[in-house]
mmCIF file with all atom_site columns, C-alpha atoms in Angstrom:
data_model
loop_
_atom_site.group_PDB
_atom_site.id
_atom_site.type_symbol
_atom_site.label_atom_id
_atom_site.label_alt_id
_atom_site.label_comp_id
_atom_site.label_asym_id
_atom_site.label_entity_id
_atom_site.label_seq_id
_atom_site.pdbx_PDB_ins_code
_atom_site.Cartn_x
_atom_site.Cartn_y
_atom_site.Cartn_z
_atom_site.occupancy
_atom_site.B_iso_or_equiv
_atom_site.pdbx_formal_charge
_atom_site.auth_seq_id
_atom_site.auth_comp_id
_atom_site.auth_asym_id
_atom_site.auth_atom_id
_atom_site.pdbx_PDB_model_num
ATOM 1   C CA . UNK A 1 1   ? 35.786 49.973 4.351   1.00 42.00 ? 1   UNK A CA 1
ATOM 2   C CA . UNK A 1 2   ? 35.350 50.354 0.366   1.00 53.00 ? 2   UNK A CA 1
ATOM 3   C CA . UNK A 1 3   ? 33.106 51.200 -2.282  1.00 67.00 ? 3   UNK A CA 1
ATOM 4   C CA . UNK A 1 4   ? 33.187 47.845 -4.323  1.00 77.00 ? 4   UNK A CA 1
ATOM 5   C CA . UNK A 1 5   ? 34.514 44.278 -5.291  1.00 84.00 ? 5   UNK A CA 1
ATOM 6   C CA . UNK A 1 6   ? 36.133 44.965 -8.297  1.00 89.00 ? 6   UNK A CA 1
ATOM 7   C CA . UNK A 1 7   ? 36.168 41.729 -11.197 1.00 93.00 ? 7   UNK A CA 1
ATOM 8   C CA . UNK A 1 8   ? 39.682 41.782 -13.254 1.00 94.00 ? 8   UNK A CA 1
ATOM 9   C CA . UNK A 1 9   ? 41.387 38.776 -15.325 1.00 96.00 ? 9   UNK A CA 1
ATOM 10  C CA . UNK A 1 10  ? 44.715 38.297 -16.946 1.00 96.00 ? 10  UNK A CA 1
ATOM 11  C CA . UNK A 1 11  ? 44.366 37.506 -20.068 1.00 91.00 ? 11  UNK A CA 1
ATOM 12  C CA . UNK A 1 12  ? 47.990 36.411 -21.080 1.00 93.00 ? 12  UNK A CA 1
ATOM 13  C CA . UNK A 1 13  ? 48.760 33.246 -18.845 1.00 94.00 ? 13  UNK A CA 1
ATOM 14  C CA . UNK A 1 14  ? 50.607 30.029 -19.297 1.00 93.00 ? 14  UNK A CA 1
ATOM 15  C CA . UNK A 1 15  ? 51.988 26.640 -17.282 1.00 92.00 ? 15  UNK A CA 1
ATOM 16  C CA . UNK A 1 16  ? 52.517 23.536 -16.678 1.00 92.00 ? 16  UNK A CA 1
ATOM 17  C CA . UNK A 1 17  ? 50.840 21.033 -15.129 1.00 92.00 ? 17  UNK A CA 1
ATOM 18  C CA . UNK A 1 18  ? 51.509 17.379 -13.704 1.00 92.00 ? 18  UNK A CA 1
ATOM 19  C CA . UNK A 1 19  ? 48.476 15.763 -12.512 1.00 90.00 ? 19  UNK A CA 1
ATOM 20  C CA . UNK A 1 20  ? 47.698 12.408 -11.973 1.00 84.00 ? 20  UNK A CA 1
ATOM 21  C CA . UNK A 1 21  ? 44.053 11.822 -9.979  1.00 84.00 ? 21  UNK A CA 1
ATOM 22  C CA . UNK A 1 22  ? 45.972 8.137  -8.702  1.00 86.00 ? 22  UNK A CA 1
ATOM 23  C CA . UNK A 1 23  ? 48.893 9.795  -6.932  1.00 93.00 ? 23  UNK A CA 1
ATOM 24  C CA . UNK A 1 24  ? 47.763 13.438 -6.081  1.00 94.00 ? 24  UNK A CA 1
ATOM 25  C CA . UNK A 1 25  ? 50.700 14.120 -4.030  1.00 96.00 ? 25  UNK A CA 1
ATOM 26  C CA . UNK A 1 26  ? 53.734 13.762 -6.946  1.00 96.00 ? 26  UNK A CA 1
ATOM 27  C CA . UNK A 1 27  ? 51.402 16.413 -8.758  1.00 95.00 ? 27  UNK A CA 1
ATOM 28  C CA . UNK A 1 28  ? 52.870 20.197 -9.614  1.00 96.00 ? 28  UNK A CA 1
ATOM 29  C CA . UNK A 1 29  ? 51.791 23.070 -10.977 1.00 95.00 ? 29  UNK A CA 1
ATOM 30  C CA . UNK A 1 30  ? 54.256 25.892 -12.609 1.00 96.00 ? 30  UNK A CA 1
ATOM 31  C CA . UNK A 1 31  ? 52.212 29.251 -14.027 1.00 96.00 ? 31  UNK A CA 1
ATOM 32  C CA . UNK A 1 32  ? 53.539 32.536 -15.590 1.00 97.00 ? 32  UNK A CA 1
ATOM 33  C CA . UNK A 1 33  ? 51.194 35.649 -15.867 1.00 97.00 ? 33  UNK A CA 1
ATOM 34  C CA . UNK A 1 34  ? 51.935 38.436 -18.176 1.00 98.00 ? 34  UNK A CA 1
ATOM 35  C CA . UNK A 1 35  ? 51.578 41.265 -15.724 1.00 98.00 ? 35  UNK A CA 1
ATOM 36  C CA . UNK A 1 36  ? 49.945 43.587 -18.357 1.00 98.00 ? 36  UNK A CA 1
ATOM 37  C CA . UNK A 1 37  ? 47.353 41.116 -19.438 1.00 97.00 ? 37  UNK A CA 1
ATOM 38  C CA . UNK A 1 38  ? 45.170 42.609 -16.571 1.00 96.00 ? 38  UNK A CA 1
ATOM 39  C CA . UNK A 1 39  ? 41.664 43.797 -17.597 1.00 97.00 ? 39  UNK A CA 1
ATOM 40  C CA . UNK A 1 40  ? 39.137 44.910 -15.496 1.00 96.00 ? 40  UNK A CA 1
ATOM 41  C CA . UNK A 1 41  ? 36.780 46.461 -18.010 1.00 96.00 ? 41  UNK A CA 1
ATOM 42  C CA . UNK A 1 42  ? 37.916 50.082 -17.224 1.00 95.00 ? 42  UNK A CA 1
ATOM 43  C CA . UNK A 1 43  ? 40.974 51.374 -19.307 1.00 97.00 ? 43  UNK A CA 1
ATOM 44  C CA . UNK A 1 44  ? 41.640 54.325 -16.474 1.00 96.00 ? 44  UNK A CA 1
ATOM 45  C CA . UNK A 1 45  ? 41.548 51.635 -13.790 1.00 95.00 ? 45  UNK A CA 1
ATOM 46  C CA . UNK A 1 46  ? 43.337 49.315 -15.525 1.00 97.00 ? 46  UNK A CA 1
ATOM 47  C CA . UNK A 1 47  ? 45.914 51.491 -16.320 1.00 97.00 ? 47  UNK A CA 1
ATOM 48  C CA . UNK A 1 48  ? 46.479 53.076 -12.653 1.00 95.00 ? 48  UNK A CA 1
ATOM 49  C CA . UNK A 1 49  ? 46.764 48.898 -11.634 1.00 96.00 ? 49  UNK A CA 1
ATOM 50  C CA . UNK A 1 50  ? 49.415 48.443 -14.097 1.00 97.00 ? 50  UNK A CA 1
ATOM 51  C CA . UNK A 1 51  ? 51.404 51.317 -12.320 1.00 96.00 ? 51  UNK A CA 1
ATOM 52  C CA . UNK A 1 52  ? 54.513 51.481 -9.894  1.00 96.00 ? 52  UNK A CA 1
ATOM 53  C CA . UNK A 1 53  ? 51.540 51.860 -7.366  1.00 95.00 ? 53  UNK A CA 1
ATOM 54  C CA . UNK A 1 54  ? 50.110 48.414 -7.933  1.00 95.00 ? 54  UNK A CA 1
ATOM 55  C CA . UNK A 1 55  ? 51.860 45.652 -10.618 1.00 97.00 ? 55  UNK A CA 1
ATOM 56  C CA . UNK A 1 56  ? 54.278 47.750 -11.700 1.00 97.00 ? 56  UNK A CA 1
ATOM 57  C CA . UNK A 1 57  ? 54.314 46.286 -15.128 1.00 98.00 ? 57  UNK A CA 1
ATOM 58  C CA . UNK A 1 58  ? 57.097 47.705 -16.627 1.00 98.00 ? 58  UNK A CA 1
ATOM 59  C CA . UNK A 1 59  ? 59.589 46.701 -13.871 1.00 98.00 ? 59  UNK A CA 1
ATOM 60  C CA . UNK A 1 60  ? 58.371 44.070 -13.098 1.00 98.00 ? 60  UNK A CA 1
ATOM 61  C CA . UNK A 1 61  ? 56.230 42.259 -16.105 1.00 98.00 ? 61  UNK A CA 1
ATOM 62  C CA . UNK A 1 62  ? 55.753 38.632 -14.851 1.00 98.00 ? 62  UNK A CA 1
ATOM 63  C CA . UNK A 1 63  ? 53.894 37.279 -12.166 1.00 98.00 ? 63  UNK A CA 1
ATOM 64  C CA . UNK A 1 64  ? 54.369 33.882 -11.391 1.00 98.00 ? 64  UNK A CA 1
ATOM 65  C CA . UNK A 1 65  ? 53.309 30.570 -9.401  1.00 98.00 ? 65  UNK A CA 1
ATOM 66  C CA . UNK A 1 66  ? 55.537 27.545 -8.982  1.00 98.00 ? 66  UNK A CA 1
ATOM 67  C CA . UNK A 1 67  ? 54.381 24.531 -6.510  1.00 98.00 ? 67  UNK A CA 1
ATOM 68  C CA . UNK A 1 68  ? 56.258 23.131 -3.429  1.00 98.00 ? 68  UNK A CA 1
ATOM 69  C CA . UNK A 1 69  ? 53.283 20.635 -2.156  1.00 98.00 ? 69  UNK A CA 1
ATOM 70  C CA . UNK A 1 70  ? 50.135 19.375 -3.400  1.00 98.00 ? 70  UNK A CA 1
ATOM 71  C CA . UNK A 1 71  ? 48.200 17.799 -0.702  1.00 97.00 ? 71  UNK A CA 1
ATOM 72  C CA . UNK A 1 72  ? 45.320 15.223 -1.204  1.00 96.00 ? 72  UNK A CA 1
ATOM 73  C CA . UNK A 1 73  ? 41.835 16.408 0.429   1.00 95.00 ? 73  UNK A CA 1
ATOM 74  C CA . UNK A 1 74  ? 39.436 14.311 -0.965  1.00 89.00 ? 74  UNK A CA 1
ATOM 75  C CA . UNK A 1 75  ? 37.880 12.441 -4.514  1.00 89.00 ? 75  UNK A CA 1
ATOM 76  C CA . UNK A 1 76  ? 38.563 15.671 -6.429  1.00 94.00 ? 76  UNK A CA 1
ATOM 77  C CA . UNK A 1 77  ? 40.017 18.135 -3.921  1.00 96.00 ? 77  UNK A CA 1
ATOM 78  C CA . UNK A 1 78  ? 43.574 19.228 -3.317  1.00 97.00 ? 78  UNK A CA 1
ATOM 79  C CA . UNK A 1 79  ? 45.687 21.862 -1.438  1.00 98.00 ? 79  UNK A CA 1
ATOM 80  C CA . UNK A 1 80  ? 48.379 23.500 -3.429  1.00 98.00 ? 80  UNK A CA 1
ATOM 81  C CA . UNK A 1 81  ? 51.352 24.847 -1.886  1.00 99.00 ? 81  UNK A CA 1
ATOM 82  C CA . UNK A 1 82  ? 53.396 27.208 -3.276  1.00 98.00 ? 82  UNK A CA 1
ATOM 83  C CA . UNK A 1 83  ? 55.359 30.332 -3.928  1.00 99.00 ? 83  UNK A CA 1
ATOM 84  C CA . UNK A 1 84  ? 53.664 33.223 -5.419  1.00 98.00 ? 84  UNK A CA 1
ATOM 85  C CA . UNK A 1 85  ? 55.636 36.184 -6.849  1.00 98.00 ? 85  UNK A CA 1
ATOM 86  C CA . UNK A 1 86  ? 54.379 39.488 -7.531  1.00 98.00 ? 86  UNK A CA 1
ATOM 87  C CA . UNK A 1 87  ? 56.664 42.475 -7.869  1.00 97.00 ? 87  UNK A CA 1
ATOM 88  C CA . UNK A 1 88  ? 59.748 40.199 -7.263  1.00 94.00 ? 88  UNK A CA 1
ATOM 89  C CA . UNK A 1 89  ? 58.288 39.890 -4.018  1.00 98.00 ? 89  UNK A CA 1
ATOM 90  C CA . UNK A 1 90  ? 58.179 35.903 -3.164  1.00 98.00 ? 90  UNK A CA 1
ATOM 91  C CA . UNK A 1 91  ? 55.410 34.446 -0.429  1.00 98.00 ? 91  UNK A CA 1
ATOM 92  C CA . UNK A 1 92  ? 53.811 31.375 0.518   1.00 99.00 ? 92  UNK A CA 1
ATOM 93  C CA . UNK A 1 93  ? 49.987 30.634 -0.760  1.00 98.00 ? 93  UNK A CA 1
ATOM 94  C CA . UNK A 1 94  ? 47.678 28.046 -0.832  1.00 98.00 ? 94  UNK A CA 1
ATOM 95  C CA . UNK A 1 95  ? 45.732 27.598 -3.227  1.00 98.00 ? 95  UNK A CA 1
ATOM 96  C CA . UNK A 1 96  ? 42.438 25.218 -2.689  1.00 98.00 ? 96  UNK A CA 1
ATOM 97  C CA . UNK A 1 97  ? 41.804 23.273 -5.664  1.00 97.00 ? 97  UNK A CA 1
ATOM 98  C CA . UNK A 1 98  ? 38.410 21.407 -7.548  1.00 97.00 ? 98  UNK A CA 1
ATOM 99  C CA . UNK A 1 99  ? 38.492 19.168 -10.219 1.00 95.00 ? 99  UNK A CA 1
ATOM 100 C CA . UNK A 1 100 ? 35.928 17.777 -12.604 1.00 93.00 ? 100 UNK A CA 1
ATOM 101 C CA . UNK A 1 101 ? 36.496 15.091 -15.205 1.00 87.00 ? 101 UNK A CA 1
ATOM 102 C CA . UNK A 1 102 ? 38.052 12.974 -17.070 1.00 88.00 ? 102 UNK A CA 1
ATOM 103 C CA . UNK A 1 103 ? 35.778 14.204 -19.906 1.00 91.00 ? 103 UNK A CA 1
ATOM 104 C CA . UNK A 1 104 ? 36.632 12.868 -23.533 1.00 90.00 ? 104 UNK A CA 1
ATOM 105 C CA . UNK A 1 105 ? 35.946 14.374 -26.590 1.00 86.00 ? 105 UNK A CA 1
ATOM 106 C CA . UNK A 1 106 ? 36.527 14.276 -30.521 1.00 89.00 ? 106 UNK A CA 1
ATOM 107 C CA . UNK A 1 107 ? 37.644 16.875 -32.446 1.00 85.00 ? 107 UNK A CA 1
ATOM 108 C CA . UNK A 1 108 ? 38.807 16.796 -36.121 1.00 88.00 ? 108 UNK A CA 1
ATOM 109 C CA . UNK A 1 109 ? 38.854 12.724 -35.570 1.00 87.00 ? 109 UNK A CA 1
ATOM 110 C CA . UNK A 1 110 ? 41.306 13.084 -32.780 1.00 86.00 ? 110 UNK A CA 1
ATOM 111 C CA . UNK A 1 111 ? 40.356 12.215 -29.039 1.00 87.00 ? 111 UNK A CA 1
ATOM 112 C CA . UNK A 1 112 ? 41.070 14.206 -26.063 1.00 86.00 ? 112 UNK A CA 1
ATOM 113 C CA . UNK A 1 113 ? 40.973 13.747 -22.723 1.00 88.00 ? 113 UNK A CA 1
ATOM 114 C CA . UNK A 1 114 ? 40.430 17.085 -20.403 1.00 90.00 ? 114 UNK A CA 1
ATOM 115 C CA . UNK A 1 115 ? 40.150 18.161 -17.080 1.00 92.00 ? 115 UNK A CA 1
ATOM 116 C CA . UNK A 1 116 ? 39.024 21.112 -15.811 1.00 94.00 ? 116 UNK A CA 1
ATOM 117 C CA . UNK A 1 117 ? 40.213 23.248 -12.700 1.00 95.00 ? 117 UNK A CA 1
ATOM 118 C CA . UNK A 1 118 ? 39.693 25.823 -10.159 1.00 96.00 ? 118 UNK A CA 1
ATOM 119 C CA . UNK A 1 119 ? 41.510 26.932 -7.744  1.00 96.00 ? 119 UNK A CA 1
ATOM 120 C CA . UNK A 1 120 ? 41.097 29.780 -5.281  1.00 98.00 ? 120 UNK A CA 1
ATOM 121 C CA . UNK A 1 121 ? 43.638 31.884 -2.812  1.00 98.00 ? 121 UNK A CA 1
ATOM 122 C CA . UNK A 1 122 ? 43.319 34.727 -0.955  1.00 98.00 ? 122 UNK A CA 1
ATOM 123 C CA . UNK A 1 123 ? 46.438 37.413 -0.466  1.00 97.00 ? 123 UNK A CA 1
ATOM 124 C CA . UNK A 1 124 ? 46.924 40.596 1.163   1.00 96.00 ? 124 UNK A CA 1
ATOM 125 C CA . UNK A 1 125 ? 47.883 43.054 -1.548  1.00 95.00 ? 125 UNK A CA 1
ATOM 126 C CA . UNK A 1 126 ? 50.368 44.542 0.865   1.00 95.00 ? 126 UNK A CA 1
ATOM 127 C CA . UNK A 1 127 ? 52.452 41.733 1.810   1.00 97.00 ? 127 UNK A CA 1
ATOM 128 C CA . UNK A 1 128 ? 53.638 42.178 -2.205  1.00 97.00 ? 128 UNK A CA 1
ATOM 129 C CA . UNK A 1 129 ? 54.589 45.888 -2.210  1.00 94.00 ? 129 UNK A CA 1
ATOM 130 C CA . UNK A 1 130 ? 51.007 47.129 -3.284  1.00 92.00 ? 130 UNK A CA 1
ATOM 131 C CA . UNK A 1 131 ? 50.423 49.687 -1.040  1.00 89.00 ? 131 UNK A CA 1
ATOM 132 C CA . UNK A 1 132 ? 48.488 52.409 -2.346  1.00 89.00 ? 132 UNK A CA 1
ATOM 133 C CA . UNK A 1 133 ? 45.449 53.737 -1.305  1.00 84.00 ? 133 UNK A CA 1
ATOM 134 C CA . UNK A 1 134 ? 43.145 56.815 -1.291  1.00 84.00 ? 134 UNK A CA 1
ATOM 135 C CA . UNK A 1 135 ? 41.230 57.559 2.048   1.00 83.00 ? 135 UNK A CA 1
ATOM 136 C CA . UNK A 1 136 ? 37.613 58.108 1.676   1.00 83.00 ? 136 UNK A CA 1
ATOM 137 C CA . UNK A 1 137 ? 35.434 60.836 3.262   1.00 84.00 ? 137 UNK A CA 1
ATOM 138 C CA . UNK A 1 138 ? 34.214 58.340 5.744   1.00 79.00 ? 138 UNK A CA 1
ATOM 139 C CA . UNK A 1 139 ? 37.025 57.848 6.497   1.00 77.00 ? 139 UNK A CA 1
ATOM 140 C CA . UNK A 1 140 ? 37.704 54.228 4.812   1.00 81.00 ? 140 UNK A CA 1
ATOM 141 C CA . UNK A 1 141 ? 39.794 53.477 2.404   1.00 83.00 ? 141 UNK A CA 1
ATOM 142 C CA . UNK A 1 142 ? 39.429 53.472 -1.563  1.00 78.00 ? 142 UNK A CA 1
ATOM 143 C CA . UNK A 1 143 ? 41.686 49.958 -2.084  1.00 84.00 ? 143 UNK A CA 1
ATOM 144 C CA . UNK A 1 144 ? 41.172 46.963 0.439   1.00 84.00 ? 144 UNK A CA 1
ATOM 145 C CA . UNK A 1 145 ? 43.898 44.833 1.127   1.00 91.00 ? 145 UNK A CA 1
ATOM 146 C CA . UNK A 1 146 ? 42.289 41.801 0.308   1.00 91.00 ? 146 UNK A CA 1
ATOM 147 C CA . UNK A 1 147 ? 42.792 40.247 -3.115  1.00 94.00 ? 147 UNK A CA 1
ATOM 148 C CA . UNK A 1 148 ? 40.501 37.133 -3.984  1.00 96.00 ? 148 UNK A CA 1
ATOM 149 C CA . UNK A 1 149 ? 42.211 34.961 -6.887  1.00 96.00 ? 149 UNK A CA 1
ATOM 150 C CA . UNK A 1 150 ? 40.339 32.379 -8.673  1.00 95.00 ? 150 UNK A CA 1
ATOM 151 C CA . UNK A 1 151 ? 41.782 30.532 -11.944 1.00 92.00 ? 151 UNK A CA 1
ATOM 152 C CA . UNK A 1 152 ? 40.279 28.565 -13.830 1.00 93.00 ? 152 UNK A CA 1
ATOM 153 C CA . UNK A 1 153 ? 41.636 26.772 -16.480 1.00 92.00 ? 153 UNK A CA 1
ATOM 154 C CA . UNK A 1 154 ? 41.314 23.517 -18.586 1.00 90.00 ? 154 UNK A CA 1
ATOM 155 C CA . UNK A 1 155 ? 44.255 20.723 -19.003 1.00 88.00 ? 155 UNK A CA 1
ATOM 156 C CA . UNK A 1 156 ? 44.333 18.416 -22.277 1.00 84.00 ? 156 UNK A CA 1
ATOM 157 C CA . UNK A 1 157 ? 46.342 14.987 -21.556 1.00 79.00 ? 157 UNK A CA 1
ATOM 158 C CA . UNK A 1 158 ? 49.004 14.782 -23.269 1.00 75.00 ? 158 UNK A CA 1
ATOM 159 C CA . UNK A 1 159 ? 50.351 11.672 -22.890 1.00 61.00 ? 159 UNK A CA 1
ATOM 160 C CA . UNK A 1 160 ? 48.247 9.850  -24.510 1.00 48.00 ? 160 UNK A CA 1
ATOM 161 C CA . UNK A 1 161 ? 47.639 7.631  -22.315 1.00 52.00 ? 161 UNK A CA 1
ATOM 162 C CA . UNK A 1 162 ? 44.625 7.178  -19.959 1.00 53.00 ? 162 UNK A CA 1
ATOM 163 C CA . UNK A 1 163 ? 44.525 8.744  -17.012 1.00 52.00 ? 163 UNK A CA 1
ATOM 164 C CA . UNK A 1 164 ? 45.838 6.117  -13.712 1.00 51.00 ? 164 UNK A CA 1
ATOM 165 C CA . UNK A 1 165 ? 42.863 5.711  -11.268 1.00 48.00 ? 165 UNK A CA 1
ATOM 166 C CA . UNK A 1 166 ? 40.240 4.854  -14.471 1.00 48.00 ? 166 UNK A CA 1
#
C-alpha cells in the first residue's frame, strides 16, 4: 500500500529516432535523459528523488534508452525492445508504442512533416537500485515499487523526403 500516484517529467531529454511506417521492423530508437531534469512539482520531493536513495544524480547523471527490436503490432502500433539504464544499472523493457500522423504543416514558408508518439513501460523501481522506502503506520509502505513511464514526444522528418507507405 501507498498514499498516492505521484506525476513527475524530465524535462531535459534527447534522441534519435529511425522510423519508417513501411518497414516497422528496421526502425530504432536511441534516448538520453538528464537525470536532474526531474520535476514533480514539489522542490522537497524532487530533491529527495534526485538523491543516492533514488536517481542518484550526481553519480550517476544520465539515464538512457537504446533499442534492440521494434516489433510490428498493427496500422500504428509497435513493441519496442530495449535496454533501459538507470543508475548504471542495465535491464530489458518494452515499451508499447502509438503513433498518429503523417501530419504536414508550414511554418515560416517551409513544410514539415511530423509524427507524434507515445509510448508506455512499466518497471520495478527496485530492479535499478532504488530501494528506499518509509513504512507507514498501517503498516504499508511510503514508495511503491511500481514506476509507470509514458513519453511522449514529436518527430520532424528530416529527410526530406516523404514518408514510404504514402
Amino acid at each position: 500500500m501507498m498514499v498516492t500516484w505521484v506525476h513527475g517529467q524530465f524535462n531535459r531529454i534527447s534522441g534519435t529516432l529511425v522510423f519508417d511506417p513501411a518497414n516497422i521492423a528496421a526502425s530504432s530508437l536511441e534516448v538520453e535523459i538528464d537525470a536532474a531534469g526531474l520535476y514533480t512539482g514539489i522542490e522537497k520531493r524532487d530533491t529527495h528523488l534526485r538523491s543516492s536513495d533514488f536517481l542518484d544524480v550526481e553519480k550517476y547523471p544520465k539515464i538512457t534508452f537504446s533499442s534492440t527490436h521494434v516489433s510490428p503490432a498493427g496500422l500504428d502500433h509497435a513493441k519496442v525492445t530495449g535496454n533501459l539504464a538507470i543508475r548504471d544499472i542495465t535491464r530489458p523493457v518494452i515499451l508499447d508504442v502509438r503513433w498518429a500522423g503523417p501530419s504536414r504543416f508550414v511554418d515560416d514558408n517551409e513544410t514539415f512533416t511530423t509524427f507524434g508518439f507515445r509510448a508506455k513501460a512499466e518497471i520495478n523501481r527496485e530492479d535499478f537500485g532504488m530501494t528506499w522506502n518509509m513504512e507507514m503506520e498501517n503498516k504499508g509502505f511510503m514508495v511503491g515499487k511500481h514506476v509507470f513511464i509514458t513519453l511522449n514526444s514529436e518527430a520532424d522528418l528530416v529527410s526530406g523526403e516523404k514518408p514510404s507507405g504514402e
